[in-house]
Coordinates of C-alpha atoms and ligand atoms in Angstrom, one line a residue:
X15 CA 22.0 38.2 -29.0
X16 CA 22.0 34.4 -28.9
X17 CA 18.8 32.9 -30.3
X18 CA 18.3 31.0 -27.4
X19 CA 18.4 34.1 -25.4
X20 CA 15.7 35.8 -27.2
X21 CA 13.3 32.7 -27.1
X22 CA 13.8 32.9 -23.0
X23 CA 14.2 36.6 -22.2
X24 CA 11.5 38.8 -20.0
X25 CA 10.0 40.0 -23.2
X26 CA 10.6 36.8 -25.3
X27 CA 8.0 36.5 -28.2
X28 CA 4.7 34.3 -27.9
X29 CA 3.8 32.1 -30.5
X30 CA -0.1 31.1 -31.0
X31 CA -0.7 29.0 -34.1
X32 CA -4.1 29.2 -35.6
X33 CA -6.0 32.9 -36.1
X34 CA -9.5 31.5 -35.4
X35 CA -11.4 32.3 -32.4
X36 CA -9.9 31.3 -29.5
X37 CA -6.4 32.1 -31.0
X38 CA -7.0 36.0 -32.0
X39 CA -8.2 36.4 -28.6
X40 CA -5.5 34.3 -26.8
X41 CA -3.1 36.5 -29.2
X42 CA -4.9 39.5 -28.5
X43 CA -4.9 39.0 -24.6
X44 CA -1.4 38.1 -24.6
X45 CA -0.3 41.4 -26.4
X46 CA -2.5 42.9 -24.1
X47 CA -0.5 41.7 -21.1
X48 CA 2.9 43.0 -22.7
X49 CA 3.9 40.1 -24.6
X50 CA 5.0 40.5 -28.5
X51 CA 3.0 37.6 -30.4
X52 CA 3.6 35.9 -33.7
X53 CA 0.3 34.5 -35.1
X54 CA 0.4 32.2 -37.4
X55 CA -2.8 30.6 -40.0
X56 CA -2.3 28.9 -43.2
X57 CA -5.3 30.6 -44.8
X58 CA -3.6 33.0 -46.6
X59 CA -6.6 35.5 -47.1
X60 CA -7.2 35.6 -43.5
X61 CA -3.9 36.7 -42.5
X62 CA -3.7 39.5 -45.3
X63 CA -7.1 40.3 -43.5
X64 CA -5.6 40.7 -40.4
X65 CA -2.4 42.1 -41.5
X66 CA -5.0 45.0 -42.8
X67 CA -6.6 45.1 -39.4
X68 CA -9.3 43.4 -40.4
X69 CA -10.8 40.7 -38.3
X70 CA -12.7 37.8 -39.8
X71 CA -15.7 37.6 -37.4
X72 CA -18.0 39.6 -34.9
X73 CA -16.9 39.3 -31.3
X74 CA -17.6 42.5 -29.1
X75 CA -14.2 44.3 -28.3
X76 CA -11.9 42.2 -30.3
X77 CA -11.3 44.4 -33.0
X78 CA -10.4 47.2 -30.9
X79 CA -8.3 45.0 -28.1
X80 CA -6.2 44.0 -31.4
X81 CA -5.9 47.4 -33.0
X82 CA -4.6 49.0 -29.7
X83 CA -2.0 46.3 -29.8
X84 CA -1.1 45.5 -33.3
X85 CA 2.3 47.0 -32.9
X86 CA 3.1 43.9 -30.8
X87 CA 1.5 41.3 -32.8
X88 CA 2.7 39.8 -35.9
X89 CA 1.0 37.5 -38.3
X90 CA 2.2 35.1 -40.8
X91 CA 1.3 32.0 -43.0
X92 CA 4.3 29.6 -41.7
X93 CA 4.0 27.9 -38.7
X94 CA 7.7 27.3 -38.8
X95 CA 8.5 30.8 -38.3
X96 CA 6.8 30.9 -35.3
X97 CA 8.7 28.1 -33.4
X98 CA 11.8 29.7 -34.9
X99 CA 10.8 32.9 -32.7
X100 CA 8.9 31.5 -29.7
X101 CA 9.9 30.0 -26.8
X102 CA 5.9 29.5 -25.8
X103 CA 3.7 28.4 -28.5
X104 CA -0.2 28.1 -28.1
X105 CA -2.0 25.6 -30.5
X106 CA -5.3 26.9 -31.5
X107 CA -6.3 25.7 -34.3
X108 CA -9.8 24.0 -34.8
X109 CA -11.0 20.4 -34.3
X110 CA -14.4 20.1 -36.1
X111 CA -16.1 17.1 -35.6
X112 CA -16.3 14.4 -38.5
X113 CA -18.8 12.2 -39.9
X114 CA -18.4 9.9 -36.6
X115 CA -18.8 12.7 -34.2
X116 CA -15.0 12.3 -33.2
X117 CA -12.8 15.4 -33.4
X118 CA -10.7 15.8 -36.2
X119 CA -7.2 16.1 -35.0
X120 CA -5.7 16.6 -38.5
X121 CA -4.9 20.5 -38.1
X122 CA -3.7 19.5 -34.4
X123 CA -1.4 16.9 -36.3
X124 CA 0.2 19.4 -38.8
X125 CA 0.9 21.9 -36.1
X126 CA 3.1 19.1 -34.6
X127 CA 4.4 18.4 -37.7
X128 CA 5.4 22.0 -38.4
X129 CA 7.7 21.9 -35.3
X130 CA 11.2 22.2 -37.0
X131 CA 14.0 19.3 -36.0
X132 CA 16.0 20.2 -33.1
X133 CA 13.7 22.8 -31.8
X134 CA 14.1 23.8 -28.0
X135 CA 13.8 24.8 -25.3
X136 CA 10.2 25.1 -26.4
X137 CA 6.6 25.1 -24.4
X138 CA 3.7 23.5 -26.7
X139 CA 0.6 24.7 -25.0
X140 CA -2.6 23.0 -26.5
X141 CA -5.8 25.3 -26.3
X142 CA -7.7 23.5 -28.9
X143 CA -10.6 21.1 -27.7
X144 CA -9.1 17.6 -27.9
X145 CA -10.1 14.3 -27.0
X146 CA -8.5 12.9 -23.8
X147 CA -5.4 11.1 -25.0
X148 CA -4.5 13.4 -27.3
X149 CA -1.6 15.1 -25.3
X150 CA 0.2 11.6 -24.7
X151 CA -0.2 11.1 -28.5
X152 CA 1.7 14.0 -29.1
X153 CA 4.2 13.1 -26.4
X154 CA 4.9 10.2 -28.0
X155 CA 5.2 12.1 -31.6
X156 CA 7.7 14.3 -30.2
X157 CA 9.9 11.4 -28.4
X158 CA 10.1 9.7 -32.0
X159 CA 10.8 13.1 -33.8
X160 CA 13.9 13.3 -31.1
X161 CA 12.1 16.5 -30.0
X162 CA 13.2 15.9 -26.4
X163 CA 13.5 19.5 -25.4
X164 CA 9.7 20.3 -26.1
X165 CA 7.5 19.9 -23.0
X166 CA 3.8 19.7 -23.9
X167 CA 1.1 21.3 -21.5
X168 CA -2.8 21.2 -21.6
X169 CA -4.4 24.5 -21.3
X170 CA -7.9 24.6 -22.2
X171 CA -10.2 27.8 -23.0
X172 CA -13.5 28.2 -21.3
X173 CA -14.2 31.5 -23.3
X174 CA -17.9 32.3 -24.7
X175 CA -18.1 33.6 -27.8
X176 CA -20.1 37.1 -27.4
X177 CA -18.2 37.7 -24.4
X178 CA -14.5 36.0 -24.9
X179 CA -12.6 39.7 -24.3
X180 CA -14.1 39.6 -20.6
X181 CA -14.1 35.7 -20.3
X182 CA -10.2 35.8 -20.8
X183 CA -9.6 38.5 -19.1
X184 CA -11.6 37.2 -16.0
X185 CA -10.9 33.7 -15.9
X186 CA -13.1 31.8 -13.4
X187 CA -10.1 29.1 -13.8
X188 CA -6.7 28.8 -15.1
X189 CA -6.2 24.8 -16.0
X190 CA -3.0 23.7 -16.6
X191 CA -2.4 19.8 -17.3
X192 CA 1.3 18.6 -17.8
X193 CA 3.8 15.8 -16.5
X194 CA 6.3 18.2 -15.1
X195 CA 4.8 20.9 -12.5
X196 CA 8.0 22.9 -13.7
X197 CA 5.9 23.3 -17.0
X198 CA 2.7 24.4 -15.4
X199 CA 4.6 27.5 -13.5
X200 CA 5.6 28.7 -16.6
X201 CA 1.8 28.7 -18.1
X202 CA 0.3 29.6 -14.8
X203 CA 2.3 32.2 -14.5
X204 CA 1.7 34.0 -18.1
X205 CA -2.1 34.0 -17.2
X206 CA -1.6 34.9 -13.8
X207 CA -2.3 38.8 -14.0
X208 CA -6.0 38.1 -15.2
X209 CA -6.7 36.2 -12.2
X210 CA -8.5 33.3 -11.9
X211 CA -8.2 29.8 -9.8
X212 CA -4.9 28.0 -10.9
X213 CA -5.2 24.7 -10.8
X214 CA -2.6 21.6 -12.1
X215 CA -3.1 18.5 -13.1
X216 CA -2.0 15.7 -15.2
X217 CA -2.5 16.2 -19.3
X218 CA -5.5 13.5 -19.4
X219 CA -7.3 15.2 -16.6
X220 CA -6.9 18.5 -17.6
X221 CA -8.3 17.5 -21.4
X222 CA -11.4 15.6 -19.4
X223 CA -12.0 18.9 -17.6
X224 CA -13.0 21.0 -20.6
X225 CA -15.1 18.2 -22.0
X226 CA -17.1 17.4 -18.7
X227 CA -17.5 21.1 -18.4
X228 CA -19.2 21.7 -21.7
X229 CA -21.3 18.4 -21.4
X230 CA -22.2 19.2 -18.0
X231 CA -23.4 22.7 -18.8
X232 CA -25.3 20.8 -21.5
X233 CA -26.9 18.7 -19.5
X234 CA -28.0 21.6 -17.3
X235 CA -29.9 23.4 -20.2
X236 CA -31.3 19.9 -21.9
X237 CA -32.5 19.3 -18.0
X238 CA -34.2 22.5 -18.0
X239 CA -35.7 22.3 -21.1
X240 CA -37.3 18.9 -20.4
X241 CA -38.5 20.6 -17.0
X242 CA -40.1 23.2 -19.4
X243 CA -41.7 20.5 -21.5
X244 CA -43.3 19.5 -18.2
X245 CA -44.2 22.9 -16.9
X246 CA -46.3 23.6 -20.2
X247 CA -48.4 20.5 -19.1
X248 CA -48.7 20.9 -15.5
X249 CA -49.8 24.7 -15.7
X250 CA -46.3 25.6 -14.3
X251 CA -43.8 28.7 -15.2
X252 CA -40.5 27.4 -16.0
X253 CA -38.8 30.7 -15.5
X254 CA -40.0 30.9 -11.9
X255 CA -39.2 27.1 -11.2
X256 CA -35.2 28.0 -12.5
X257 CA -35.1 31.1 -10.5
X258 CA -36.4 29.0 -7.3
X259 CA -34.0 25.9 -8.7
X260 CA -31.1 28.5 -8.7
X261 CA -31.3 29.8 -5.2
X262 CA -30.0 26.4 -4.1
X263 CA -25.9 27.4 -4.4
X264 CA -25.4 23.5 -5.1
X265 CA -27.4 24.0 -8.1
X266 CA -27.0 27.2 -9.2
X267 CA -28.8 29.8 -11.2
X268 CA -26.7 30.0 -14.5
X269 CA -27.3 27.7 -17.3
X270 CA -31.0 27.2 -16.3
X271 CA -32.6 29.1 -19.2
X272 CA -35.2 27.2 -21.0
X273 CA -35.4 27.4 -24.9
X274 CA -35.5 26.0 -28.1
X275 CA -32.2 24.1 -28.0
X276 CA -28.6 25.0 -27.3
X277 CA -25.9 25.4 -30.5
X278 CA -22.6 27.2 -31.2
X279 CA -19.3 25.6 -32.0
X280 CA -18.9 23.9 -28.9
X281 CA -21.7 22.2 -27.2
X282 CA -23.0 20.1 -29.9
X283 CA -19.5 19.0 -30.8
X284 CA -18.1 18.6 -27.3
X285 CA -21.1 16.5 -26.1
X286 CA -21.0 14.2 -29.2
X287 CA -16.9 14.0 -28.7
X288 CA -17.3 13.0 -25.2
X289 CA -19.8 10.2 -25.8
X290 CA -18.0 9.2 -28.9
X291 CA -14.7 9.0 -27.0
X292 CA -16.5 6.9 -23.7
X293 CA -17.5 4.8 -26.5
X294 CA -14.5 4.5 -28.0
X295 CA -13.0 3.5 -24.1
X296 CA -16.1 0.5 -23.9
X297 CA -18.5 2.9 -22.0
X298 CA -21.6 3.9 -23.3
X299 CA -22.5 7.0 -21.8
X300 CA -26.6 7.1 -21.6
X301 CA -26.9 10.6 -20.2
X302 CA -25.3 12.4 -22.9
X303 CA -27.0 10.3 -25.2
X304 CA -30.5 11.7 -23.8
X305 CA -28.7 15.1 -24.0
X306 CA -28.2 15.4 -27.5
X307 CA -31.8 13.9 -28.5
X308 CA -33.4 16.4 -26.1
X309 CA -31.7 19.4 -27.9
X310 CA -32.7 18.1 -31.6
X311 CA -36.3 17.5 -30.5
X312 CA -36.2 20.7 -28.7
X313 CA -35.0 22.6 -32.0
X314 CA -37.7 21.3 -33.7
X315 CA -40.7 21.9 -31.0
X316 CA -41.7 25.0 -32.5
X317 CA -42.6 23.3 -35.8
X318 CA -45.2 21.4 -33.7
X319 CA -46.6 24.6 -32.0
X320 CA -46.8 26.4 -35.5
X321 CA -48.8 23.2 -36.8
X322 CA -51.2 23.2 -34.0
X323 CA -51.9 26.9 -34.2
X324 CA -52.0 27.3 -37.7
X325 CA -52.6 24.0 -39.5
X326 CA -50.9 23.4 -42.7
X327 CA -47.7 25.5 -43.0
X328 CA -48.1 25.6 -46.7
X329 CA -48.6 29.5 -48.0
X330 CA -47.5 30.7 -44.6
X331 CA -45.6 33.5 -44.0
X332 CA -43.5 32.7 -41.1
X333 CA -40.8 35.6 -39.8
X334 CA -37.5 33.7 -38.0
X335 CA -35.9 36.6 -35.5
X336 CA -32.6 35.8 -34.7
X337 CA -30.0 33.4 -36.7
X338 CA -26.9 33.4 -34.8
X339 CA -27.0 30.5 -32.1
X340 CA -27.0 33.2 -29.2
X341 CA -27.1 37.0 -29.0
X342 CA -23.7 39.1 -29.4
X343 CA -22.3 36.7 -31.9
X344 CA -22.6 36.4 -35.8
X345 CA -22.0 32.7 -35.6
X346 CA -24.6 30.3 -37.0
X347 CA -22.8 27.0 -36.3
X348 CA -25.6 24.4 -34.7
X349 CA -27.6 26.7 -34.5
X350 CA -31.7 26.3 -33.6
X351 CA -32.4 28.6 -36.7
X352 CA -30.9 26.7 -39.5
X353 CA -32.7 23.4 -38.2
X354 CA -36.3 25.0 -37.8
X355 CA -36.0 26.9 -40.9
X356 CA -35.2 23.8 -42.7
X357 CA -38.2 21.9 -41.2
X358 CA -40.7 25.1 -41.8
X359 CA -39.4 25.5 -45.7
X360 CA -39.8 21.6 -46.0
X361 CA -43.5 22.3 -44.8
X362 CA -44.1 24.5 -47.5
X363 CA -44.0 28.0 -45.5
X364 CA -42.4 31.0 -46.6
X365 CA -39.5 32.4 -44.6
X366 CA -38.9 35.5 -43.8
X367 CA -35.5 35.9 -42.0
X368 CA -33.7 38.7 -40.0
X369 CA -30.7 39.1 -37.6
X370 CA -28.8 42.0 -36.1
X371 CA -25.4 40.9 -36.5
X372 CA -25.5 38.0 -39.2
X373 CA -24.5 39.3 -42.8
X374 CA -27.2 38.6 -45.6
X375 CA -24.8 35.9 -47.1
X376 CA -26.2 33.5 -44.6
X377 CA -29.2 33.3 -46.9
X378 CA -26.7 30.7 -48.6
X379 CA -27.3 28.5 -45.4
X380 CA -30.8 28.8 -45.4
X381 CA -33.5 27.1 -47.6
X382 CA -33.8 28.6 -51.1
X383 CA -36.9 31.0 -51.1
X384 CA -36.0 32.8 -47.8
X385 CA -36.5 36.2 -47.8
X386 CA -34.2 38.8 -45.8
X387 CA -35.4 41.1 -43.9
X388 CA -33.2 44.6 -43.0
X389 CA -35.6 45.4 -39.3
X390 CA -37.7 44.0 -37.5
X391 CA -41.2 45.8 -38.4
X392 CA -40.0 44.3 -41.9
X393 CA -39.8 41.0 -40.7
X394 CA -43.4 40.3 -39.4
X395 CA -44.9 42.7 -41.8
X396 CA -47.9 40.6 -43.3
X397 CA -46.4 37.0 -41.5
X398 CA -49.2 34.9 -40.4
X399 CA -46.5 34.1 -37.3
X400 CA -43.2 35.3 -35.8
X401 CA -40.5 32.9 -33.6
X402 CA -38.1 34.8 -31.7
X403 CA -35.2 32.1 -32.2
X404 CA -32.4 34.3 -30.4
X405 CA -32.8 36.5 -27.8
X406 CA -31.3 39.6 -29.0
X407 CA -32.5 42.6 -26.7
X408 CA -33.4 44.5 -29.9
X409 CA -36.5 42.0 -30.2
X410 CA -38.0 43.9 -27.4
X411 CA -39.1 46.3 -29.8
X412 CA -41.5 44.0 -30.8
X413 CA -43.6 45.5 -28.0
X414 CA -43.5 49.2 -29.7
X415 CA -47.2 50.2 -29.6
X416 CA -49.0 49.2 -33.0
X417 CA -45.7 46.8 -34.1
X418 CA -48.3 43.7 -33.4
X419 CA -50.7 45.5 -36.4
X420 CA -48.3 44.7 -38.5
X421 CA -48.6 41.1 -39.1
X422 CA -51.6 39.4 -40.5
X423 CA -51.8 37.3 -37.4
X424 CA -50.2 38.7 -34.2
X425 CA -49.1 34.9 -33.5
X426 CA -45.8 35.2 -31.6
X427 CA -43.7 32.5 -30.0
X428 CA -40.8 33.4 -27.7
X429 CA -38.1 30.7 -28.2
X430 CA -36.4 32.1 -25.5
X431 CA -38.7 33.8 -23.2
X432 CA -36.9 37.1 -24.3
X433 CA -40.8 38.6 -23.4
X434 CA -43.6 38.1 -20.3
X435 CA -46.8 36.6 -21.7
X436 CA -48.4 39.9 -20.1
X437 CA -46.3 42.0 -21.9
X438 CA -46.3 40.6 -25.2
X439 CA -50.6 40.1 -24.7
X440 CA -50.8 44.2 -23.8
X441 CA -49.0 44.9 -26.9
X442 CA -51.1 42.9 -28.5
X443 CA -49.8 39.2 -29.6
X444 CA -50.9 36.1 -28.7
X445 CA -47.8 35.0 -27.3
X446 CA -46.4 31.3 -26.6
X447 CA -43.4 31.0 -24.5
X448 CA -41.4 28.1 -23.5
X449 CA -42.5 26.1 -20.5
X450 CA -45.1 28.7 -19.6
X451 CA -49.0 27.9 -18.3
X452 CA -51.5 28.3 -20.6
X453 CA -53.0 31.5 -18.9
X454 CA -51.7 34.5 -17.1
X455 CA -50.6 34.0 -13.6
X456 CA -53.4 35.0 -11.1
X457 CA -56.0 33.3 -13.7
X458 CA -56.5 29.5 -13.3
X459 CA -54.1 27.5 -15.7
X460 CA -55.5 25.1 -17.8
X461 CA -53.9 21.4 -16.8
X462 CA -53.5 19.8 -20.3
X463 CA -53.7 15.9 -19.7
X464 CA -51.0 13.5 -20.7
Ligands
UDX515 C1 -19.5 27.6 -24.5 C2 -18.9 27.7 -22.6 O1 -19.9 28.1 -22.3 C3 -17.5 27.9 -23.1 O2 -17.2 27.7 -21.8 C4 -17.0 26.7 -23.8 O3 -15.7 27.1 -24.2 C5 -17.3 27.1 -25.3 O4 -18.8 26.2 -25.4 P1 -20.8 29.4 -26.0 O5 -20.8 28.5 -27.2 O6 -19.6 30.5 -26.6 O7 -19.3 28.8 -24.8 O8 -22.1 29.6 -25.5 P2 -22.8 29.9 -24.2 O9 -22.9 30.8 -24.3 O10 -22.1 29.1 -23.6 O11 -24.0 29.3 -25.1 C6 -24.3 27.9 -25.3 C7 -25.2 27.7 -26.2 O12 -26.4 27.2 -24.6 C8 -26.4 28.6 -26.9 O13 -26.6 28.2 -28.0 C9 -27.2 29.3 -25.6 O14 -28.3 29.9 -26.2 C10 -27.5 27.8 -24.9 N1 -28.1 27.8 -23.5 C11 -27.3 29.0 -22.6 C12 -29.3 28.0 -23.5 O15 -30.0 27.0 -24.0 N2 -29.5 28.3 -21.7 C13 -28.3 28.6 -21.1 O16 -29.7 28.7 -19.6 C14 -27.5 28.6 -21.3

């Protein structure tokens, strides 16, 4: 069989360059669909671990899926091998923020540089989140190198950590951006078995759909967080307000959970990247500047609450429950826990931390002297206050009879409204939620002035 036939046959191998979060889930999903996948990563240790069946991060269902289809997935440290073997190659490298907030595209550039001369036909599918205009730039580079048989397709990824396998195998939408509709057919057909609305558009619009979607969701969160802050002052309950708003289908009920700020590898980075992109184009995106500011302030609100309650924080023992940026992941990138820990330690508090998924090596990301607890009760024992930073369902164990008595002072700041005032108070805590009236509903709420 000629190499051209092998590239185009029905069981053709599909390439994935970048064995990070998006890459491994893409590889696993393609293997699930019955394709053979060759996955490259420049990190030698990571490739060795993957060959041995170890997944370098925690994501429910991913290790099982990779194990189940390991006969169809091979790992390599050489991206050039991928271009040799595959007719469709997904780019899934990371695009971390530069100090300016703009996306660092150096890894994307190295993938493009690794495309061997004369290769083709090849469909290069960009899954990494990139600034609008990246596709056009890559096209120019490909043309300059005479790689006219390489087609470029933008196929942004919308998966969420913690539910990545479910999100990829049950997508709401599949966005395919390309110059030639024929290229869209190839990529849309790959994902079609998983369902979801398929939409084809130009490359720049596809790139913008990804950034605009994340920025809009972040805006929803900052909006509801500001509503929460006002609710606290005027005696309304943000949980009730969000529920009432969500019944309007134009608003929708999702992403209206008030809390102590969004984090993770996408929202903070993508909101900033879109703001910078707009700025570079000569447009000042005022709304996004406010979304970021609100989020940064929200992450620190707990510090003021604790000072109000405890006075000077020096020598106070404070338990932080949850380190991951959200439940269901061990990812601490841009997590509120890190910002909060730094601010509280700077105020002189002693910190005790716990997380059901994050390994103790995360202590390296936290202020010196932070104490690691193996369980919820151990974390809150002798504490002057406990803060629910991540809404892990496990923390409902705080309600078990007698648990609050382990604290020196049963002050519970619930940064995610995991509990209700009634159940927390019944369990013996002084409970302070987000956007909550000062008293139990049914009792007159204190209206704070200003
Ligand atoms: C997000 C997007 O949802 C996903 O489509 C994109 O591909 C990557 O970025 P992810 O970062 O995994 O996914 O997490 P997500 O579940 O969206 O939560 C992001 C942050 O927002 C978390 O810190 C979460 O706690 C916070 N959040 C979310 C809220 O504070 N309130 C909400 O109502 C929803």
